[in-house]
Coordinates of C-alpha atoms in Angstrom, one line a residue:
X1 CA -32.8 -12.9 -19.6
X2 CA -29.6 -13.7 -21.9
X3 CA -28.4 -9.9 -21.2
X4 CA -28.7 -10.9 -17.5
X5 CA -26.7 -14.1 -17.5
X6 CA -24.4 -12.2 -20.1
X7 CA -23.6 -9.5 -17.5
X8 CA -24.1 -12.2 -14.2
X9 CA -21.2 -14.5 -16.1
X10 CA -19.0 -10.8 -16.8
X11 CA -19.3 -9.7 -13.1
X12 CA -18.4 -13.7 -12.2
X13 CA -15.3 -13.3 -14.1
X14 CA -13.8 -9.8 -12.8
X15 CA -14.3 -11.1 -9.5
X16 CA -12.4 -14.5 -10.4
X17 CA -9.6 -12.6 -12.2
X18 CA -9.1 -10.0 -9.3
X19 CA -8.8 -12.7 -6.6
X20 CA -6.0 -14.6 -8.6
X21 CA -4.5 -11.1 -9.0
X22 CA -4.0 -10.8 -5.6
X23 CA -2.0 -13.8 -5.6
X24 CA 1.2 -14.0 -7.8
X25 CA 3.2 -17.3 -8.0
X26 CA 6.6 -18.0 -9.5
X27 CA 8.0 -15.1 -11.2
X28 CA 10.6 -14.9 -13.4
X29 CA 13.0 -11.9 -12.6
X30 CA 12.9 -9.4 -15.6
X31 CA 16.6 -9.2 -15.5
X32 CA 19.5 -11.7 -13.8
X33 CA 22.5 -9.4 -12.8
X34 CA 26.1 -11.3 -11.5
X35 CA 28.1 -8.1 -9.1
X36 CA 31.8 -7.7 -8.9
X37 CA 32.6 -6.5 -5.4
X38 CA 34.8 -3.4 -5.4
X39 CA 36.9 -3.5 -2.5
X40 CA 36.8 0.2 -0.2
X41 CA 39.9 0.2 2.3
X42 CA 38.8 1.9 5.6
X43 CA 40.3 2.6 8.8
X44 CA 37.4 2.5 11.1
X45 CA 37.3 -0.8 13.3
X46 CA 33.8 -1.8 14.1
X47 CA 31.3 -5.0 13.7
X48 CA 28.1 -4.1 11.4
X49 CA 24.6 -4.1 12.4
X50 CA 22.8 -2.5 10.1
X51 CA 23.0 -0.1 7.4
X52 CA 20.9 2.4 6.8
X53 CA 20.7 4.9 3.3
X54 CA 19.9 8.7 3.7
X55 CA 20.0 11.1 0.1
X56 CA 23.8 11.9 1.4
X57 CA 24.7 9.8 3.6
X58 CA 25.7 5.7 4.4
X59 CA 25.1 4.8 8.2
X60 CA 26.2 1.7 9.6
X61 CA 25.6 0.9 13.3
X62 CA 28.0 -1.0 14.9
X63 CA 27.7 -3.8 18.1
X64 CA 29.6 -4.5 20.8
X65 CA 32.2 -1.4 20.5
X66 CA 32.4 2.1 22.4
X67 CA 31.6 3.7 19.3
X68 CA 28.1 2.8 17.5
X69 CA 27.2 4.6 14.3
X70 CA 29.6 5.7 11.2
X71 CA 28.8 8.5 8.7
X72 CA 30.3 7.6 5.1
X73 CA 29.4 10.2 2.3
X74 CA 28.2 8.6 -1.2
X75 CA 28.7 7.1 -3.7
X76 CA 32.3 7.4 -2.8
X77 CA 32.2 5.8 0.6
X78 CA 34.4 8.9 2.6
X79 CA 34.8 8.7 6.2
X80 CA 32.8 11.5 7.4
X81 CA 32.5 11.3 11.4
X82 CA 31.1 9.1 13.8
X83 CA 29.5 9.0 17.6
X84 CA 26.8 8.1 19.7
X85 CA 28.8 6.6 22.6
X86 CA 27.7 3.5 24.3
X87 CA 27.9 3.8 28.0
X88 CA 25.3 5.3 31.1
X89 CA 25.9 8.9 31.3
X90 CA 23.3 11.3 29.6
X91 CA 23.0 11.3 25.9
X92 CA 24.9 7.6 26.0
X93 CA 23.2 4.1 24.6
X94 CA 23.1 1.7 27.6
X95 CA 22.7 -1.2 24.6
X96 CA 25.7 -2.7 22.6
X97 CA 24.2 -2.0 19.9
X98 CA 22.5 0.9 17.9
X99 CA 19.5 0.1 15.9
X100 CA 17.6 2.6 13.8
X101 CA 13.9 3.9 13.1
X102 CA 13.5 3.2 9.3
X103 CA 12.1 6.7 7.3
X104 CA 11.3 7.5 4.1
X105 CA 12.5 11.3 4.7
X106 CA 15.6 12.4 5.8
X107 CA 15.4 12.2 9.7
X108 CA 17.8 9.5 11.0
X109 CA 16.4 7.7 14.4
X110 CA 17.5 5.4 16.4
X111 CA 16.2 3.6 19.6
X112 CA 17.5 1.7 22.1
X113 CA 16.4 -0.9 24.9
X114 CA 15.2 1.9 27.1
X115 CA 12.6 2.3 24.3
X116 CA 14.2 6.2 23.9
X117 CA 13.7 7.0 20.1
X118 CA 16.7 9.7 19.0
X119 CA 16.9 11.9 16.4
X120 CA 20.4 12.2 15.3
X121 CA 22.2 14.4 13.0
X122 CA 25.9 15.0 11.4
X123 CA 27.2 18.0 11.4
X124 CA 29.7 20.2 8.6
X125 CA 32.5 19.3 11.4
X126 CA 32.3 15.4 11.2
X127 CA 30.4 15.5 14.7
X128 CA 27.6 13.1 15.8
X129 CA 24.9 14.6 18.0
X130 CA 21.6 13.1 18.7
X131 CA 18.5 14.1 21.0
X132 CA 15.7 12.7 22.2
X133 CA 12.7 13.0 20.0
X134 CA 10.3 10.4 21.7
X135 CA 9.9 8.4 24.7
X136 CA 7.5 5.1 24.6
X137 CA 5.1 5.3 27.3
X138 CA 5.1 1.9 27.9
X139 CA 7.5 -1.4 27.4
X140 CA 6.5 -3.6 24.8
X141 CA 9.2 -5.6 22.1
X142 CA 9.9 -3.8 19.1
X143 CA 11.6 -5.0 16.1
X144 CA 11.8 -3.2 12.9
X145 CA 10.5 0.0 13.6
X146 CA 9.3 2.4 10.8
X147 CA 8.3 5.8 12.0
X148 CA 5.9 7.0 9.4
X149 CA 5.6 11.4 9.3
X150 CA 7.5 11.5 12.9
X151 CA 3.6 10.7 14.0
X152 CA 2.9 6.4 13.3
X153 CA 5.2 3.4 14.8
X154 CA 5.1 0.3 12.8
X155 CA 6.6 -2.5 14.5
X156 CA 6.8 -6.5 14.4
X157 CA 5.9 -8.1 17.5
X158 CA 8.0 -11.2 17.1
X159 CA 6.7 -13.3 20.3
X160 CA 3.2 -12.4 19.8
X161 CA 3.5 -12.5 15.9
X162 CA 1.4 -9.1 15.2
X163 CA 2.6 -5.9 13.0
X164 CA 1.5 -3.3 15.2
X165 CA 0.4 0.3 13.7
X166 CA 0.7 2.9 17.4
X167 CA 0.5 6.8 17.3
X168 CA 3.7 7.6 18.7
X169 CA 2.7 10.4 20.8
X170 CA 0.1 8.9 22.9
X171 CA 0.6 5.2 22.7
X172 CA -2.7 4.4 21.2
X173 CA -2.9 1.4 19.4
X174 CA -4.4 2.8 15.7
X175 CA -4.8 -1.5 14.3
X176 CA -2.7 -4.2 13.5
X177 CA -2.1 -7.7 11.7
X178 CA -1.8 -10.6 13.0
X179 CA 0.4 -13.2 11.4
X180 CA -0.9 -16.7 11.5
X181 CA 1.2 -19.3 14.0
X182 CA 1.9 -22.7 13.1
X183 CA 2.3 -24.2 16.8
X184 CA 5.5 -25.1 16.4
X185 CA 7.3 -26.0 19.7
X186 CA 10.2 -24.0 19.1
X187 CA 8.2 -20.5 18.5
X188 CA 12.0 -19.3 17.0
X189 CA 11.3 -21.2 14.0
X190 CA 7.3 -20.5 13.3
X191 CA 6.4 -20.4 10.1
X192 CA 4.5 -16.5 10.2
X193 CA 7.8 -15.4 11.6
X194 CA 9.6 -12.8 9.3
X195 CA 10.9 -9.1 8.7
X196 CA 8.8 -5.8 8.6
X197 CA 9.6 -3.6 5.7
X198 CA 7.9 -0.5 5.1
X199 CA 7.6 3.0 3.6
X200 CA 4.5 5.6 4.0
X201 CA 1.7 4.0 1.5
X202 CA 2.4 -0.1 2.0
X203 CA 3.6 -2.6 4.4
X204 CA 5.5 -5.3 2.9
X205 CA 6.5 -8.7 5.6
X206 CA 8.5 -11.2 4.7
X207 CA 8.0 -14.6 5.9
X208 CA 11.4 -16.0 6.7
X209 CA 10.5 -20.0 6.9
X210 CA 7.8 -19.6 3.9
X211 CA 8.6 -18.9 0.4
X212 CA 6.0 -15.8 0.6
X213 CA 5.8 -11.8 0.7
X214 CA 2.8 -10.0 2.1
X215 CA 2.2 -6.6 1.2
X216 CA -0.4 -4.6 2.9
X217 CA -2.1 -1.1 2.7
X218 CA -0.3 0.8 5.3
X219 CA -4.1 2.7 6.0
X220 CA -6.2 0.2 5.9
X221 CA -3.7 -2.6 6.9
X222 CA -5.8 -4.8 4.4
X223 CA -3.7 -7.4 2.3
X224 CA -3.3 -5.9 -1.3
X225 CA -1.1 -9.0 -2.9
X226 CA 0.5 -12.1 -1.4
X227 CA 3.8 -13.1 -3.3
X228 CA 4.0 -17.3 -3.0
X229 CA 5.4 -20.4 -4.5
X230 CA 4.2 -23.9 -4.6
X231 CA 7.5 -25.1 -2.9
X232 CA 7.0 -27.1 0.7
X233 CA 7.8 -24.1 4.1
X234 CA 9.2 -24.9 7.1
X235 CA 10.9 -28.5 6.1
X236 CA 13.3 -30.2 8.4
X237 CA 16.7 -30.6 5.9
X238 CA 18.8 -32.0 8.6
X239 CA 18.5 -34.6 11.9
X240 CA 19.4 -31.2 13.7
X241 CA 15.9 -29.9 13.0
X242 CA 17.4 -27.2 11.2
X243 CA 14.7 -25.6 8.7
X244 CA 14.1 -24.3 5.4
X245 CA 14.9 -20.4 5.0
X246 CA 13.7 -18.0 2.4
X247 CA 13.8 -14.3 3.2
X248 CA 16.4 -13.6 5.3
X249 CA 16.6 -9.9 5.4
X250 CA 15.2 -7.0 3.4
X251 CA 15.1 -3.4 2.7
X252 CA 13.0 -0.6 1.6
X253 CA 13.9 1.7 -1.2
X254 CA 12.0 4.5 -2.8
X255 CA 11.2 2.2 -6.6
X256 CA 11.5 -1.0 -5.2
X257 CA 11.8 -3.2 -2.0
X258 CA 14.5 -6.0 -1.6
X259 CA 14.8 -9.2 -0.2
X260 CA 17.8 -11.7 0.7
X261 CA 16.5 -14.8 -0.1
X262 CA 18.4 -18.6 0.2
X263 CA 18.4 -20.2 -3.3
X264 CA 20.0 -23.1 -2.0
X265 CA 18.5 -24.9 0.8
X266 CA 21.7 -27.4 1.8
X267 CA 23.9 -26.9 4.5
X268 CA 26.2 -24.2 2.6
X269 CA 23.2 -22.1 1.5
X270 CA 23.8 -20.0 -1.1
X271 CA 21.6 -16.1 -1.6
X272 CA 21.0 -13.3 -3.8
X273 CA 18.8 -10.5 -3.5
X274 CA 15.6 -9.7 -5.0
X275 CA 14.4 -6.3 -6.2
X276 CA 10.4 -6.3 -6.4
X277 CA 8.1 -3.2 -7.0
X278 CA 5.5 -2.1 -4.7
X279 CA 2.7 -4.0 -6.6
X280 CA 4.8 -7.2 -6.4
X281 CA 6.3 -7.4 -9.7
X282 CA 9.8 -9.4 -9.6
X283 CA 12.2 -7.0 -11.0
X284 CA 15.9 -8.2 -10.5
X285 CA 17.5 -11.1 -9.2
X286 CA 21.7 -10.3 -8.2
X287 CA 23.9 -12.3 -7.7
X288 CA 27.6 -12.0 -6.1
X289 CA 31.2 -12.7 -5.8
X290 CA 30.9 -11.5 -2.4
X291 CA 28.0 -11.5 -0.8
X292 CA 27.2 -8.9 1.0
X293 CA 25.8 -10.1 4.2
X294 CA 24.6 -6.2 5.4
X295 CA 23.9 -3.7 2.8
X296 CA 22.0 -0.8 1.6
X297 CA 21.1 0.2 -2.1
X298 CA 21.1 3.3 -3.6
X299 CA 19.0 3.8 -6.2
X300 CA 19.6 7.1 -7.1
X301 CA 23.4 6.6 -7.7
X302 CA 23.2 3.1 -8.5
X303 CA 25.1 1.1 -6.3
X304 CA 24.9 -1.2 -3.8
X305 CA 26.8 -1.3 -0.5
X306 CA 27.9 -3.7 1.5
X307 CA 29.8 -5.4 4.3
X308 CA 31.3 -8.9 4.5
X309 CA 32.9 -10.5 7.4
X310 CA 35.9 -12.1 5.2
X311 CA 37.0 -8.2 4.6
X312 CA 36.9 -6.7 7.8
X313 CA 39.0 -3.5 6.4
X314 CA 36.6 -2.7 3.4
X315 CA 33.1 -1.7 2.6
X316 CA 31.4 -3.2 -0.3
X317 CA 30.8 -1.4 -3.7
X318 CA 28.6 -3.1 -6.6
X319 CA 27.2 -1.0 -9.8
X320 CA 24.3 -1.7 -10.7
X321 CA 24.0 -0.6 -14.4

C-alpha cells in the first residue's frame, strides 16, 4: 500500500512540475548588452518596410516609391542591385509596398494584395527578377506569412484572430489556433492581437497588448510553453484610451527568436530587443543609442542591422560580440 501512495504522490508531482514548466514567468536576461550604432552612408532613397536576412544577402522592401526591394551584401552592407517595379504591367506590384514570405532556406518570396506569392532572385549583374511561384485560390487576409518547405502557409488572421496552417497548393485548411478575444470595442486594440513568428519546427506569437509569448508545435499546433508576467495587459495610460504595448515586432533567426518589446510604458516609450531560444529561455536583452526601429540580425556574422528614421542616408550596424 505505502509503495502505491509512494509512486501515486511521484506521478502527482511530475505532472505538477511539467504544467509549471509550461509556463515561465519573469526572466532575467542571461546577459544585458548597450549597442553603439555604426553609421553606413548610402545612396539609395527609399522608406523601409521590412527587412529581411538571407545567408548573403540584406533585403529591405521599401513603400510608397517606384522602386520596392534593395539587395545589400553582408556584413559590409554594399549596394548590390535593386527592382521589382511597382506599377500594373506584367511582372509589376500593383501595392505600394512589397512585403515578403518569411523562410528558413534561401528562397526569397514576396506577395502582394493580389495574393500572387513571387519567388525572386538577384543575379551576378546586380539585376532583380522575380516569378510567380504560387497563386492563392481564394481571397482571405494575410499577415505574416511563413512559407514552410515551399508546400505550408502560416498566416495570422488579424480580424478573425486565428493562426492559420493552409497547404499552399490546394488551399486546404491543414488546422489552426485560435487566439482568445477580449471584446474590446475597438477590435484594433484586443488583447490576443499580436505578430506571427515562425520557422519549420515551432510557431512562436507575440501578443502585442499582453506581456506574453506563445510558442507552439508547428505539427501539432499544440501550445509547448507560454512566456508571461504578472504585470496588468491592455491598461488605459492616457484619457486618450491609448494602451499598454509589449511586443511590438519580432523576428526569427536560426538560434534564437527576437522580440521588440516597450520597457517604458509613458508617453515617450522607450524599447530594446529580446533574444529568446526556442524553448523560451531569455537570452539577451540590447539596448541602443539608436534604436533601430526595422532590423534584421545576423547571427552568423554577428551583427545587427538596422534602419532609423532620424538617418534617412544610413543603414544601421551594431556588433554583437
Amino acid at each position: 500500500m505505502k509503495r502505491i501512495v509512494l509512486i501515486c504522490s511521484l506521478l502527482f508531482f511530475m505532472l505538477l512540475v511539467q504544467s509549471c514548466a509550461s509556463n515561465i514567468k519573469n526572466q532575467i536576461p542571461l546577459e544585458k548588452k548597450y549597442l553603439i550604432a555604426e553609421k553606413i552612408p548610402i545612396a539609395e532613397v527609399f522608406i523601409p518596410y521590412d527587412f529581411n536576412l538571407k545567408e548573403k544577402y540584406l533585403m529591405i522592401s521599401s513603400r510608397q516609391t517606384d522602386t520596392l526591394l534593395y539587395f545589400y551584401s553582408i556584413p559590409d552592407l554594399k549596394y548590390l542591385g535593386s527592382g521589382c517595379m511597382r506599377g500594373g504591367g506584367p511582372g509589376e506590384y500593383p501595392s505600394n509596398h512589397l512585403q515578403f514570405g518569411y523562410t528558413s532556406n534561401d528562397k526569397v518570396y514576396t506577395w502582394d494584395t493580389r495574393l500572387n506569392i513571387r519567388e525572386v532572385q538577384l543575379d551576378a549583374s546586380g539585376h532583380v527578377f522575380s516569378k510567380e511561384k504560387f497563386k492563392l485560390k481564394r481571397f482571405q487576409i494575410l499577415n505574416h506569412i511563413y512559407i514552410i518547405n515551399d508546400e505550408v502557409l502560416l498566416y495570422n488572421d488579424v480580424d478573425n484572430l486565428e493562426i492559420i496552417k493552409q497547404d499552399l497548393v490546394s488551399a486546404s485548411i491543414m488546422g489552426h489556433i485560435s487566439l482568445k478575444k477580449d471584446g474590446n470595442k475597438n477590435p484594433s486594440f484586443d488583447s490576443g492581437r499580436g505578430k506571427l513568428i515562425a520557422n519549420d519546427s515551432v510557431i512562436v506569437y507575440l501578443y502585442a497588448y499582453q506581456d506574453r509569448i506563445d510558442i507552439y508545435d508547428l505539427n501539432s499546433l499544440e501550445r509547448k510553453k507560454s512566456i508571461v508576467s504578472s504585470g496588468r495587459t491592455s491598461r488605459n495610460i492616457s484619457p486618450g484610451g491609448k494602451y499598454n504595448q509589449y511586443n511590438i515586432n519580432g523576428i526569427a533567426g536560426e538560434k534564437y527568436f527576437y522580440s521588440t518589446y516597450v520597457t517604458d510604458q509613458t508617453l515617450d516609450r522607450s524599447y530594446v530587443i529580446r533574444a529568446y531560444d526556442y524553448n523560451g529561455k531569455l537570452y539577451a536583452e540590447y539596448s541602443f543609442d539608436v534604436f533601430p526601429e526595422r532590423y534584421a540580425v545576423d547571427e552568423k556574422n554577428g551583427y545587427i542591422y538596422g534602419y532609423n528614421t532620424n538617418y534617412e542616408n544610413s543603414l544601421l550596424r551594431y556588433k554583437l560580440n
